[in-house]
Amino acid sequence: MPAIGFICPDNQKITFEQCFGECRLKDALPCGRCKALPYLRKCARQREWTGEPSTTQLLRGIRESWLKITRPYHVNPDEQAFSILGTSAHGVLEHFGKGDHLTEERLRDEICSGAFDFYDGETQTLYDYKTWGSYKVQQALGIRSIEVPETDETGQPILKKSGKNKGEPKTRKVYANGDIVARISALFETAVQLSDYRDKLLTILPEGYTVKNMAVQVISRDGGLMVSAMRGIEEKAPLVPVNGISGHWIRKYLGRKRELLLSALDKDYAPKCRRRETWEGRKCVKYCEVSEICTALKEKETL
Ligand code: SF4
Ligand code: SF4
């Protein structure tokens, strides 16, 4: 069962229909609602489960996907802001992807279905659009800060003149794009997703066309702000290249996750998501929409 309603600002729950009919807090809110009605309607829109997993459902933890398909849950409209921003960015960019190119087509194979964002026939590049925060951008670009010695015009190190480190070389922070481990880890899901779209796309591309490059066109949610600059990010919309993963591995990985999801639906149970799928636990604490149901289940599991 998909999301059925909202969590209001006072933490009470309400169904979508009741909310759209009349706001339960209308007398307490300045405009009679906590958000504009189109925003709320957009939050309520979702894909129905048709029996065919999507690539995104398989990329998530199986417990999360299983709960989202089978249990009624409520969403906090305020937490949907970036998802709405992401959809709007997709909608805008889609209008400019015409001509020789392919956009937003849903493709299927025996494992799952997925819709790629944009294929550029000229450069044979497959793109995905994402709105990420600067932390994710920093990790995806492998940006790390290093301290380098400051030098004077003759190239000699400048020494500190006071303080407890007096006499030691002065340093300054510079940023370098070189942290391969951070890049691989941050881009794992994206690399699986794009490689899967690549393989699906290759089955429909006309002769002479292939996928030579893959990249994410990011729109940074906090681009241009101090927090982003402090992470060494200069661009507001960086293009992040993504390395492909072999089709054999992708089929094995997503095929296994498909089996796990279908088995969870059949048995009406899935063990908790893997640690990396929970962003090392951060998702469970703050970002998972079915965390309440999951926690109740965990409690039962420990009885
Ligand atoms: S408009 Fe906001 S506060 Fe009012 S019922 Fe809907 S979700 Fe709750
Ligand atoms: S709360 Fe954590 S373990 Fe549970 S479904 Fe959500 S992401 Fe998975």
PDB file of C-alpha atoms and ligand atoms in Angstrom:
ATOM      1  CA  MET A   1       0.000   0.000   0.000  1.00  0.00           C
ATOM      2  CA  PRO A   2       1.481   3.338  -0.897  1.00  0.00           C
ATOM      3  CA  ALA A   3       1.476   6.521   1.187  1.00  0.00           C
ATOM      4  CA  ILE A   4      -2.068   7.301   2.299  1.00  0.00           C
ATOM      5  CA  GLY A   5      -1.747  10.644   4.028  1.00  0.00           C
ATOM      6  CA  PHE A   6       0.235  13.435   5.611  1.00  0.00           C
ATOM      7  CA  ILE A   7       1.881  14.121   8.932  1.00  0.00           C
ATOM      8  CA  CYS A   8       0.686  17.641   9.839  1.00  0.00           C
ATOM      9  CA  PRO A   9       2.982  20.221  11.503  1.00  0.00           C
ATOM     10  CA  ASP A  10       1.554  19.210  14.922  1.00  0.00           C
ATOM     11  CA  ASN A  11       2.567  15.578  14.191  1.00  0.00           C
ATOM     12  CA  GLN A  12      -1.038  14.381  13.831  1.00  0.00           C
ATOM     13  CA  LYS A  13      -1.835  12.211  10.822  1.00  0.00           C
ATOM     14  CA  ILE A  14      -4.508  12.780   8.200  1.00  0.00           C
ATOM     15  CA  THR A  15      -5.444  11.023   4.959  1.00  0.00           C
ATOM     16  CA  PHE A  16      -4.798  12.792   1.652  1.00  0.00           C
ATOM     17  CA  GLU A  17      -8.546  12.988   0.954  1.00  0.00           C
ATOM     18  CA  GLN A  18      -9.331  14.560   4.327  1.00  0.00           C
ATOM     19  CA  CYS A  19      -6.506  17.064   3.911  1.00  0.00           C
ATOM     20  CA  PHE A  20      -7.587  18.042   0.389  1.00  0.00           C
ATOM     21  CA  GLY A  21     -11.178  18.380   1.593  1.00  0.00           C
ATOM     22  CA  GLU A  22     -10.371  20.719   4.461  1.00  0.00           C
ATOM     23  CA  CYS A  23      -7.246  21.444   6.459  1.00  0.00           C
ATOM     24  CA  ARG A  24      -7.683  20.256  10.042  1.00  0.00           C
ATOM     25  CA  LEU A  25      -5.539  23.194  11.224  1.00  0.00           C
ATOM     26  CA  LYS A  26      -7.157  25.826   9.007  1.00  0.00           C
ATOM     27  CA  ASP A  27      -7.954  28.189  11.887  1.00  0.00           C
ATOM     28  CA  ALA A  28      -4.442  27.992  13.278  1.00  0.00           C
ATOM     29  CA  LEU A  29      -2.493  28.522  10.035  1.00  0.00           C
ATOM     30  CA  PRO A  30      -2.094  31.952   8.405  1.00  0.00           C
ATOM     31  CA  CYS A  31      -3.270  30.868   4.942  1.00  0.00           C
ATOM     32  CA  GLY A  32      -5.575  28.094   6.122  1.00  0.00           C
ATOM     33  CA  ARG A  33      -3.081  25.402   5.089  1.00  0.00           C
ATOM     34  CA  CYS A  34       0.506  24.386   5.908  1.00  0.00           C
ATOM     35  CA  LYS A  35       1.457  24.318   2.173  1.00  0.00           C
ATOM     36  CA  ALA A  36      -0.128  25.405  -1.099  1.00  0.00           C
ATOM     37  CA  LEU A  37      -2.625  22.838  -2.379  1.00  0.00           C
ATOM     38  CA  PRO A  38      -0.703  22.016  -5.626  1.00  0.00           C
ATOM     39  CA  TYR A  39       2.398  21.303  -3.542  1.00  0.00           C
ATOM     40  CA  LEU A  40       0.373  18.917  -1.362  1.00  0.00           C
ATOM     41  CA  ARG A  41      -1.233  17.257  -4.389  1.00  0.00           C
ATOM     42  CA  LYS A  42       2.198  16.708  -5.893  1.00  0.00           C
ATOM     43  CA  CYS A  43       3.396  15.148  -2.616  1.00  0.00           C
ATOM     44  CA  ALA A  44       0.493  12.699  -2.748  1.00  0.00           C
ATOM     45  CA  ARG A  45       1.236  11.523  -6.281  1.00  0.00           C
ATOM     46  CA  GLN A  46       3.037   8.189  -6.502  1.00  0.00           C
ATOM     47  CA  ARG A  47       3.503   5.132  -8.659  1.00  0.00           C
ATOM     48  CA  GLU A  48       1.174   2.249  -7.886  1.00  0.00           C
ATOM     49  CA  TRP A  49       2.709  -1.191  -7.402  1.00  0.00           C
ATOM     50  CA  THR A  50       1.923  -3.223 -10.522  1.00  0.00           C
ATOM     51  CA  GLY A  51       3.943  -6.324  -9.715  1.00  0.00           C
ATOM     52  CA  GLU A  52       6.944  -5.116 -11.725  1.00  0.00           C
ATOM     53  CA  PRO A  53       9.782  -3.686  -9.614  1.00  0.00           C
ATOM     54  CA  SER A  54      11.434  -0.478 -10.746  1.00  0.00           C
ATOM     55  CA  THR A  55      15.210  -0.004 -10.695  1.00  0.00           C
ATOM     56  CA  THR A  56      14.777   2.486  -7.823  1.00  0.00           C
ATOM     57  CA  GLN A  57      12.761  -0.004  -5.765  1.00  0.00           C
ATOM     58  CA  LEU A  58      15.566  -2.537  -6.168  1.00  0.00           C
ATOM     59  CA  LEU A  59      18.270  -0.011  -5.327  1.00  0.00           C
ATOM     60  CA  ARG A  60      16.665   0.714  -1.959  1.00  0.00           C
ATOM     61  CA  GLY A  61      16.818  -1.648   0.977  1.00  0.00           C
ATOM     62  CA  ILE A  62      14.371  -4.511   0.408  1.00  0.00           C
ATOM     63  CA  ARG A  63      12.682  -3.941   3.769  1.00  0.00           C
ATOM     64  CA  GLU A  64      11.968  -0.333   2.836  1.00  0.00           C
ATOM     65  CA  SER A  65      10.587  -1.230  -0.602  1.00  0.00           C
ATOM     66  CA  TRP A  66       8.503  -4.094   0.822  1.00  0.00           C
ATOM     67  CA  LEU A  67       7.006  -1.881   3.560  1.00  0.00           C
ATOM     68  CA  LYS A  68       6.269   0.915   1.093  1.00  0.00           C
ATOM     69  CA  ILE A  69       4.400  -1.503  -1.153  1.00  0.00           C
ATOM     70  CA  THR A  70       2.449  -3.311   1.550  1.00  0.00           C
ATOM     71  CA  ARG A  71       1.848  -0.978   4.503  1.00  0.00           C
ATOM     72  CA  PRO A  72      -0.084   2.285   4.695  1.00  0.00           C
ATOM     73  CA  TYR A  73       2.178   5.141   5.726  1.00  0.00           C
ATOM     74  CA  HIS A  74       2.115   8.928   6.041  1.00  0.00           C
ATOM     75  CA  VAL A  75       4.573  11.471   4.677  1.00  0.00           C
ATOM     76  CA  ASN A  76       5.660  14.799   6.074  1.00  0.00           C
ATOM     77  CA  PRO A  77       4.963  17.348   3.300  1.00  0.00           C
ATOM     78  CA  ASP A  78       7.874  19.494   4.432  1.00  0.00           C
ATOM     79  CA  GLU A  79      10.270  16.597   3.884  1.00  0.00           C
ATOM     80  CA  GLN A  80       9.128  16.337   0.253  1.00  0.00           C
ATOM     81  CA  ALA A  81      10.596  19.726  -0.720  1.00  0.00           C
ATOM     82  CA  PHE A  82      13.737  18.395  -2.402  1.00  0.00           C
ATOM     83  CA  SER A  83      11.865  15.634  -4.139  1.00  0.00           C
ATOM     84  CA  ILE A  84       9.517  18.265  -5.633  1.00  0.00           C
ATOM     85  CA  LEU A  85      12.506  20.382  -6.592  1.00  0.00           C
ATOM     86  CA  GLY A  86      14.053  17.351  -8.295  1.00  0.00           C
ATOM     87  CA  THR A  87      10.867  16.592 -10.238  1.00  0.00           C
ATOM     88  CA  SER A  88      10.623  20.232 -11.343  1.00  0.00           C
ATOM     89  CA  ALA A  89      14.228  20.199 -12.543  1.00  0.00           C
ATOM     90  CA  HIS A  90      13.488  17.021 -14.533  1.00  0.00           C
ATOM     91  CA  GLY A  91      10.360  18.620 -16.008  1.00  0.00           C
ATOM     92  CA  VAL A  92      12.222  21.747 -17.118  1.00  0.00           C
ATOM     93  CA  LEU A  93      15.218  19.928 -18.589  1.00  0.00           C
ATOM     94  CA  GLU A  94      12.963  17.481 -20.391  1.00  0.00           C
ATOM     95  CA  HIS A  95      11.636  20.293 -22.606  1.00  0.00           C
ATOM     96  CA  PHE A  96      15.122  20.973 -23.901  1.00  0.00           C
ATOM     97  CA  GLY A  97      16.088  17.411 -24.690  1.00  0.00           C
ATOM     98  CA  LYS A  98      14.405  17.224 -28.081  1.00  0.00           C
ATOM     99  CA  GLY A  99      15.824  16.700 -31.574  1.00  0.00           C
ATOM    100  CA  ASP A 100      18.388  14.006 -32.124  1.00  0.00           C
ATOM    101  CA  HIS A 101      18.152  12.791 -28.556  1.00  0.00           C
ATOM    102  CA  LEU A 102      16.066  10.513 -26.361  1.00  0.00           C
ATOM    103  CA  THR A 103      14.471  11.527 -23.065  1.00  0.00           C
ATOM    104  CA  GLU A 104      12.601  10.017 -20.137  1.00  0.00           C
ATOM    105  CA  GLU A 105      11.595   6.751 -21.728  1.00  0.00           C
ATOM    106  CA  ARG A 106      10.553   3.855 -19.471  1.00  0.00           C
ATOM    107  CA  LEU A 107      12.366   0.692 -20.506  1.00  0.00           C
ATOM    108  CA  ARG A 108      11.898  -2.821 -19.220  1.00  0.00           C
ATOM    109  CA  ASP A 109      13.711  -6.116 -19.090  1.00  0.00           C
ATOM    110  CA  GLU A 110      13.061  -9.366 -17.247  1.00  0.00           C
ATOM    111  CA  ILE A 111      14.336  -7.877 -13.962  1.00  0.00           C
ATOM    112  CA  CYS A 112      12.856  -4.389 -13.620  1.00  0.00           C
ATOM    113  CA  SER A 113      11.728  -1.240 -15.378  1.00  0.00           C
ATOM    114  CA  GLY A 114      13.446   2.122 -15.297  1.00  0.00           C
ATOM    115  CA  ALA A 115      13.236   5.504 -16.983  1.00  0.00           C
ATOM    116  CA  PHE A 116      16.490   7.161 -18.000  1.00  0.00           C
ATOM    117  CA  ASP A 117      16.595  10.955 -18.120  1.00  0.00           C
ATOM    118  CA  PHE A 118      18.496  11.899 -21.251  1.00  0.00           C
ATOM    119  CA  TYR A 119      20.572  10.259 -23.973  1.00  0.00           C
ATOM    120  CA  ASP A 120      22.673  12.594 -26.091  1.00  0.00           C
ATOM    121  CA  GLY A 121      23.042  10.954 -29.504  1.00  0.00           C
ATOM    122  CA  GLU A 122      25.821  13.316 -30.591  1.00  0.00           C
ATOM    123  CA  THR A 123      28.246  12.477 -27.816  1.00  0.00           C
ATOM    124  CA  GLN A 124      26.581   9.120 -27.025  1.00  0.00           C
ATOM    125  CA  THR A 125      26.297  10.080 -23.381  1.00  0.00           C
ATOM    126  CA  LEU A 126      23.654   8.851 -20.956  1.00  0.00           C
ATOM    127  CA  TYR A 127      22.653  11.405 -18.320  1.00  0.00           C
ATOM    128  CA  ASP A 128      20.717  11.278 -15.099  1.00  0.00           C
ATOM    129  CA  TYR A 129      19.492  14.474 -13.420  1.00  0.00           C
ATOM    130  CA  LYS A 130      19.822  14.769  -9.663  1.00  0.00           C
ATOM    131  CA  THR A 131      19.383  17.488  -7.062  1.00  0.00           C
ATOM    132  CA  TRP A 132      21.981  16.780  -4.411  1.00  0.00           C
ATOM    133  CA  GLY A 133      23.175  18.633  -1.339  1.00  0.00           C
ATOM    134  CA  SER A 134      26.785  19.841  -1.275  1.00  0.00           C
ATOM    135  CA  TYR A 135      27.938  16.994   1.000  1.00  0.00           C
ATOM    136  CA  LYS A 136      26.875  14.435  -1.606  1.00  0.00           C
ATOM    137  CA  VAL A 137      28.428  16.540  -4.390  1.00  0.00           C
ATOM    138  CA  GLN A 138      31.685  16.726  -2.450  1.00  0.00           C
ATOM    139  CA  GLN A 139      31.758  12.949  -2.010  1.00  0.00           C
ATOM    140  CA  ALA A 140      30.735  12.267  -5.620  1.00  0.00           C
ATOM    141  CA  LEU A 141      33.519  14.490  -6.948  1.00  0.00           C
ATOM    142  CA  GLY A 142      35.988  13.024  -4.459  1.00  0.00           C
ATOM    143  CA  ILE A 143      36.847  16.491  -3.177  1.00  0.00           C
ATOM    144  CA  ARG A 144      39.073  16.502  -0.132  1.00  0.00           C
ATOM    145  CA  SER A 145      40.890  19.313   1.568  1.00  0.00           C
ATOM    146  CA  ILE A 146      44.629  19.270   2.084  1.00  0.00           C
ATOM    147  CA  GLU A 147      46.917  21.684   3.913  1.00  0.00           C
ATOM    148  CA  VAL A 148      49.754  23.077   1.751  1.00  0.00           C
ATOM    149  CA  PRO A 149      52.639  25.261   3.009  1.00  0.00           C
ATOM    150  CA  GLU A 150      52.393  28.968   2.238  1.00  0.00           C
ATOM    151  CA  THR A 151      55.450  30.413   0.488  1.00  0.00           C
ATOM    152  CA  ASP A 152      56.752  33.925  -0.098  1.00  0.00           C
ATOM    153  CA  GLU A 153      57.718  35.416  -3.484  1.00  0.00           C
ATOM    154  CA  THR A 154      61.110  33.661  -3.361  1.00  0.00           C
ATOM    155  CA  GLY A 155      59.468  30.292  -2.760  1.00  0.00           C
ATOM    156  CA  GLN A 156      60.583  30.069   0.874  1.00  0.00           C
ATOM    157  CA  PRO A 157      58.067  28.780   3.456  1.00  0.00           C
ATOM    158  CA  ILE A 158      56.380  31.487   5.538  1.00  0.00           C
ATOM    159  CA  LEU A 159      56.754  30.782   9.238  1.00  0.00           C
ATOM    160  CA  LYS A 160      54.265  31.551  11.998  1.00  0.00           C
ATOM    161  CA  LYS A 161      55.373  34.588  14.003  1.00  0.00           C
ATOM    162  CA  SER A 162      53.374  34.019  17.164  1.00  0.00           C
ATOM    163  CA  GLY A 163      51.252  31.554  19.113  1.00  0.00           C
ATOM    164  CA  LYS A 164      52.147  28.148  20.436  1.00  0.00           C
ATOM    165  CA  ASN A 165      53.267  26.952  16.983  1.00  0.00           C
ATOM    166  CA  LYS A 166      55.594  29.921  16.440  1.00  0.00           C
ATOM    167  CA  GLY A 167      58.365  29.095  13.951  1.00  0.00           C
ATOM    168  CA  GLU A 168      56.385  26.365  12.198  1.00  0.00           C
ATOM    169  CA  PRO A 169      55.445  26.760   8.494  1.00  0.00           C
ATOM    170  CA  LYS A 170      52.136  28.515   7.797  1.00  0.00           C
ATOM    171  CA  THR A 171      49.670  26.422   5.796  1.00  0.00           C
ATOM    172  CA  ARG A 172      46.496  27.028   3.867  1.00  0.00           C
ATOM    173  CA  LYS A 173      43.657  24.745   2.916  1.00  0.00           C
ATOM    174  CA  VAL A 174      43.268  23.781  -0.759  1.00  0.00           C
ATOM    175  CA  TYR A 175      40.829  21.387  -2.349  1.00  0.00           C
ATOM    176  CA  ALA A 176      41.717  18.511  -4.654  1.00  0.00           C
ATOM    177  CA  ASN A 177      39.477  16.117  -6.615  1.00  0.00           C
ATOM    178  CA  GLY A 178      41.265  12.924  -5.835  1.00  0.00           C
ATOM    179  CA  ASP A 179      39.478  10.828  -3.264  1.00  0.00           C
ATOM    180  CA  ILE A 180      38.664   7.756  -5.341  1.00  0.00           C
ATOM    181  CA  VAL A 181      37.316   5.736  -2.396  1.00  0.00           C
ATOM    182  CA  ALA A 182      34.820   8.498  -1.500  1.00  0.00           C
ATOM    183  CA  ARG A 183      33.789   8.780  -5.160  1.00  0.00           C
ATOM    184  CA  ILE A 184      33.186   5.054  -5.592  1.00  0.00           C
ATOM    185  CA  SER A 185      31.224   4.801  -2.364  1.00  0.00           C
ATOM    186  CA  ALA A 186      29.114   7.931  -3.023  1.00  0.00           C
ATOM    187  CA  LEU A 187      28.346   6.915  -6.581  1.00  0.00           C
ATOM    188  CA  PHE A 188      27.657   3.206  -6.027  1.00  0.00           C
ATOM    189  CA  GLU A 189      23.840   3.362  -6.320  1.00  0.00           C
ATOM    190  CA  THR A 190      24.059   5.890  -9.143  1.00  0.00           C
ATOM    191  CA  ALA A 191      26.534   3.691 -11.025  1.00  0.00           C
ATOM    192  CA  VAL A 192      24.230   0.661 -10.649  1.00  0.00           C
ATOM    193  CA  GLN A 193      21.225   2.725 -11.742  1.00  0.00           C
ATOM    194  CA  LEU A 194      22.900   4.259 -14.791  1.00  0.00           C
ATOM    195  CA  SER A 195      24.543   0.974 -15.823  1.00  0.00           C
ATOM    196  CA  ASP A 196      21.133  -0.682 -15.676  1.00  0.00           C
ATOM    197  CA  TYR A 197      19.613   2.094 -17.822  1.00  0.00           C
ATOM    198  CA  ARG A 198      22.577   1.791 -20.203  1.00  0.00           C
ATOM    199  CA  ASP A 199      21.934  -1.931 -20.707  1.00  0.00           C
ATOM    200  CA  LYS A 200      18.227  -1.367 -21.256  1.00  0.00           C
ATOM    201  CA  LEU A 201      18.924   1.520 -23.631  1.00  0.00           C
ATOM    202  CA  LEU A 202      21.392  -0.516 -25.698  1.00  0.00           C
ATOM    203  CA  THR A 203      18.553  -2.848 -26.635  1.00  0.00           C
ATOM    204  CA  ILE A 204      16.631  -0.049 -28.365  1.00  0.00           C
ATOM    205  CA  LEU A 205      19.357   2.208 -29.770  1.00  0.00           C
ATOM    206  CA  PRO A 206      19.608   2.268 -33.566  1.00  0.00           C
ATOM    207  CA  GLU A 207      22.689   0.795 -35.227  1.00  0.00           C
ATOM    208  CA  GLY A 208      25.791   2.934 -34.897  1.00  0.00           C
ATOM    209  CA  TYR A 209      24.788   4.265 -31.484  1.00  0.00           C
ATOM    210  CA  THR A 210      26.106   3.114 -28.141  1.00  0.00           C
ATOM    211  CA  VAL A 211      26.711   4.537 -24.653  1.00  0.00           C
ATOM    212  CA  LYS A 212      30.247   5.888 -24.502  1.00  0.00           C
ATOM    213  CA  ASN A 213      29.891   8.008 -21.362  1.00  0.00           C
ATOM    214  CA  MET A 214      27.609   8.274 -18.362  1.00  0.00           C
ATOM    215  CA  ALA A 215      27.182  11.291 -16.132  1.00  0.00           C
ATOM    216  CA  VAL A 216      24.932  12.919 -13.572  1.00  0.00           C
ATOM    217  CA  GLN A 217      23.875  16.501 -14.202  1.00  0.00           C
ATOM    218  CA  VAL A 218      23.610  17.714 -10.651  1.00  0.00           C
ATOM    219  CA  ILE A 219      21.791  20.807  -9.484  1.00  0.00           C
ATOM    220  CA  SER A 220      23.220  21.497  -6.072  1.00  0.00           C
ATOM    221  CA  ARG A 221      20.536  22.373  -3.504  1.00  0.00           C
ATOM    222  CA  ASP A 222      22.903  24.575  -1.544  1.00  0.00           C
ATOM    223  CA  GLY A 223      25.191  25.586  -4.418  1.00  0.00           C
ATOM    224  CA  GLY A 224      26.659  29.057  -4.014  1.00  0.00           C
ATOM    225  CA  LEU A 225      26.145  29.069  -0.255  1.00  0.00           C
ATOM    226  CA  MET A 226      28.963  29.232   2.276  1.00  0.00           C
ATOM    227  CA  VAL A 227      28.483  25.594   3.277  1.00  0.00           C
ATOM    228  CA  SER A 228      29.064  24.526  -0.323  1.00  0.00           C
ATOM    229  CA  ALA A 229      32.132  26.773  -0.754  1.00  0.00           C
ATOM    230  CA  MET A 230      33.562  25.379   2.485  1.00  0.00           C
ATOM    231  CA  ARG A 231      33.364  21.918   0.932  1.00  0.00           C
ATOM    232  CA  GLY A 232      35.447  23.091  -2.027  1.00  0.00           C
ATOM    233  CA  ILE A 233      32.574  23.157  -4.521  1.00  0.00           C
ATOM    234  CA  GLU A 234      32.718  25.998  -7.009  1.00  0.00           C
ATOM    235  CA  GLU A 235      29.903  25.095  -9.392  1.00  0.00           C
ATOM    236  CA  LYS A 236      26.191  25.171  -8.663  1.00  0.00           C
ATOM    237  CA  ALA A 237      25.435  22.572 -11.327  1.00  0.00           C
ATOM    238  CA  PRO A 238      28.449  20.272 -11.623  1.00  0.00           C
ATOM    239  CA  LEU A 239      28.498  17.472 -14.169  1.00  0.00           C
ATOM    240  CA  VAL A 240      29.659  14.321 -12.409  1.00  0.00           C
ATOM    241  CA  PRO A 241      31.085  11.536 -14.620  1.00  0.00           C
ATOM    242  CA  VAL A 242      30.011   8.028 -13.619  1.00  0.00           C
ATOM    243  CA  ASN A 243      31.984   4.860 -14.339  1.00  0.00           C
ATOM    244  CA  GLY A 244      29.916   1.996 -15.692  1.00  0.00           C
ATOM    245  CA  ILE A 245      29.646  -1.459 -14.103  1.00  0.00           C
ATOM    246  CA  SER A 246      29.564  -4.636 -16.205  1.00  0.00           C
ATOM    247  CA  GLY A 247      26.137  -5.739 -17.401  1.00  0.00           C
ATOM    248  CA  HIS A 248      26.790  -9.245 -16.052  1.00  0.00           C
ATOM    249  CA  TRP A 249      27.322  -7.917 -12.512  1.00  0.00           C
ATOM    250  CA  ILE A 250      24.314  -5.562 -12.764  1.00  0.00           C
ATOM    251  CA  ARG A 251      21.985  -8.396 -13.809  1.00  0.00           C
ATOM    252  CA  LYS A 252      23.287 -10.565 -10.973  1.00  0.00           C
ATOM    253  CA  TYR A 253      22.937  -7.789  -8.378  1.00  0.00           C
ATOM    254  CA  LEU A 254      19.530  -6.460  -9.422  1.00  0.00           C
ATOM    255  CA  GLY A 255      18.269  -9.980 -10.227  1.00  0.00           C
ATOM    256  CA  ARG A 256      19.085 -11.053  -6.667  1.00  0.00           C
ATOM    257  CA  LYS A 257      17.371  -7.992  -5.225  1.00  0.00           C
ATOM    258  CA  ARG A 258      14.306  -8.663  -7.355  1.00  0.00           C
ATOM    259  CA  GLU A 259      14.169 -12.202  -5.923  1.00  0.00           C
ATOM    260  CA  LEU A 260      14.479 -10.829  -2.392  1.00  0.00           C
ATOM    261  CA  LEU A 261      11.704  -8.282  -2.942  1.00  0.00           C
ATOM    262  CA  LEU A 262       9.317 -10.817  -4.479  1.00  0.00           C
ATOM    263  CA  SER A 263      10.096 -13.262  -1.686  1.00  0.00           C
ATOM    264  CA  ALA A 264       9.459 -10.532   0.939  1.00  0.00           C
ATOM    265  CA  LEU A 265       6.088  -9.818  -0.666  1.00  0.00           C
ATOM    266  CA  ASP A 266       5.278 -13.502  -0.710  1.00  0.00           C
ATOM    267  CA  LYS A 267       6.296 -14.139   2.915  1.00  0.00           C
ATOM    268  CA  ASP A 268       5.177 -10.701   4.092  1.00  0.00           C
ATOM    269  CA  TYR A 269       8.514 -10.196   5.772  1.00  0.00           C
ATOM    270  CA  ALA A 270      11.969  -8.780   5.014  1.00  0.00           C
ATOM    271  CA  PRO A 271      14.939  -8.447   7.354  1.00  0.00           C
ATOM    272  CA  LYS A 272      16.147  -4.912   8.006  1.00  0.00           C
ATOM    273  CA  CYS A 273      17.986  -3.093   5.225  1.00  0.00           C
ATOM    274  CA  ARG A 274      21.730  -3.458   4.828  1.00  0.00           C
ATOM    275  CA  ARG A 275      23.844  -0.860   6.534  1.00  0.00           C
ATOM    276  CA  ARG A 276      24.942   0.899   3.368  1.00  0.00           C
ATOM    277  CA  GLU A 277      21.316   1.043   2.195  1.00  0.00           C
ATOM    278  CA  THR A 278      20.482   2.934   5.380  1.00  0.00           C
ATOM    279  CA  TRP A 279      23.334   5.426   4.778  1.00  0.00           C
ATOM    280  CA  GLU A 280      25.109   3.981   7.821  1.00  0.00           C
ATOM    281  CA  GLY A 281      21.930   4.328   9.903  1.00  0.00           C
ATOM    282  CA  ARG A 282      21.212   8.002   9.105  1.00  0.00           C
ATOM    283  CA  LYS A 283      18.254   7.143   6.864  1.00  0.00           C
ATOM    284  CA  CYS A 284      16.520   5.116   9.622  1.00  0.00           C
ATOM    285  CA  VAL A 285      16.836   7.992  12.089  1.00  0.00           C
ATOM    286  CA  LYS A 286      15.713  10.871   9.901  1.00  0.00           C
ATOM    287  CA  TYR A 287      14.854  10.159   6.304  1.00  0.00           C
ATOM    288  CA  CYS A 288      13.026   6.840   5.953  1.00  0.00           C
ATOM    289  CA  GLU A 289       9.286   7.318   5.422  1.00  0.00           C
ATOM    290  CA  VAL A 290       8.435   3.886   6.830  1.00  0.00           C
ATOM    291  CA  SER A 291      10.771   4.012   9.819  1.00  0.00           C
ATOM    292  CA  GLU A 292       7.890   3.982  12.311  1.00  0.00           C
ATOM    293  CA  ILE A 293       6.485   0.755  10.869  1.00  0.00           C
ATOM    294  CA  CYS A 294       9.980  -0.689  10.588  1.00  0.00           C
ATOM    295  CA  THR A 295      10.760   0.121  14.219  1.00  0.00           C
ATOM    296  CA  ALA A 296       7.530  -1.508  15.418  1.00  0.00           C
ATOM    297  CA  LEU A 297       8.558  -4.582  13.449  1.00  0.00           C
ATOM    298  CA  LYS A 298      12.047  -4.555  14.935  1.00  0.00           C
ATOM    299  CA  GLU A 299      10.515  -4.460  18.401  1.00  0.00           C
ATOM    300  CA  LYS A 300       8.396  -7.526  17.604  1.00  0.00           C
ATOM    301  CA  GLU A 301      11.450  -9.248  16.163  1.00  0.00           C
ATOM    302  CA  THR A 302      13.355  -8.897  19.407  1.00  0.00           C
ATOM    303  CA  LEU A 303      10.524 -10.321  21.557  1.00  0.00           C
TER     304      LEU A 303
HETATM  305  S1  SF4 B   1      -2.827  21.325   4.862  1.00  0.00           S
HETATM  306 FE1  SF4 B   1      -1.119  20.643   6.138  1.00  0.00          FE
HETATM  307  S2  SF4 B   1      -1.810  20.993   8.230  1.00  0.00           S
HETATM  308 FE2  SF4 B   1      -3.607  21.046   6.930  1.00  0.00          FE
HETATM  309  S3  SF4 B   1      -4.425  18.966   6.973  1.00  0.00           S
HETATM  310 FE3  SF4 B   1      -3.095  19.118   5.204  1.00  0.00          FE
HETATM  311  S4  SF4 B   1      -1.092  18.428   5.919  1.00  0.00           S
HETATM  312 FE4  SF4 B   1      -2.302  18.873   7.736  1.00  0.00          FE
HETATM  313  S1  SF4 B   2      14.022   2.376   8.946  1.00  0.00           S
HETATM  314 FE1  SF4 B   2      16.004   1.770   8.102  1.00  0.00          FE
HETATM  315  S2  SF4 B   2      15.999  -0.503   8.122  1.00  0.00           S
HETATM  316 FE2  SF4 B   2      13.891   0.215   8.349  1.00  0.00          FE
HETATM  317  S3  SF4 B   2      13.041   0.257   6.290  1.00  0.00           S
HETATM  318 FE3  SF4 B   2      13.806   2.312   6.728  1.00  0.00          FE
HETATM  319  S4  SF4 B   2      15.883   2.318   5.939  1.00  0.00           S
HETATM  320 FE4  SF4 B   2      15.270   0.176   6.096  1.00  0.00          FE
END
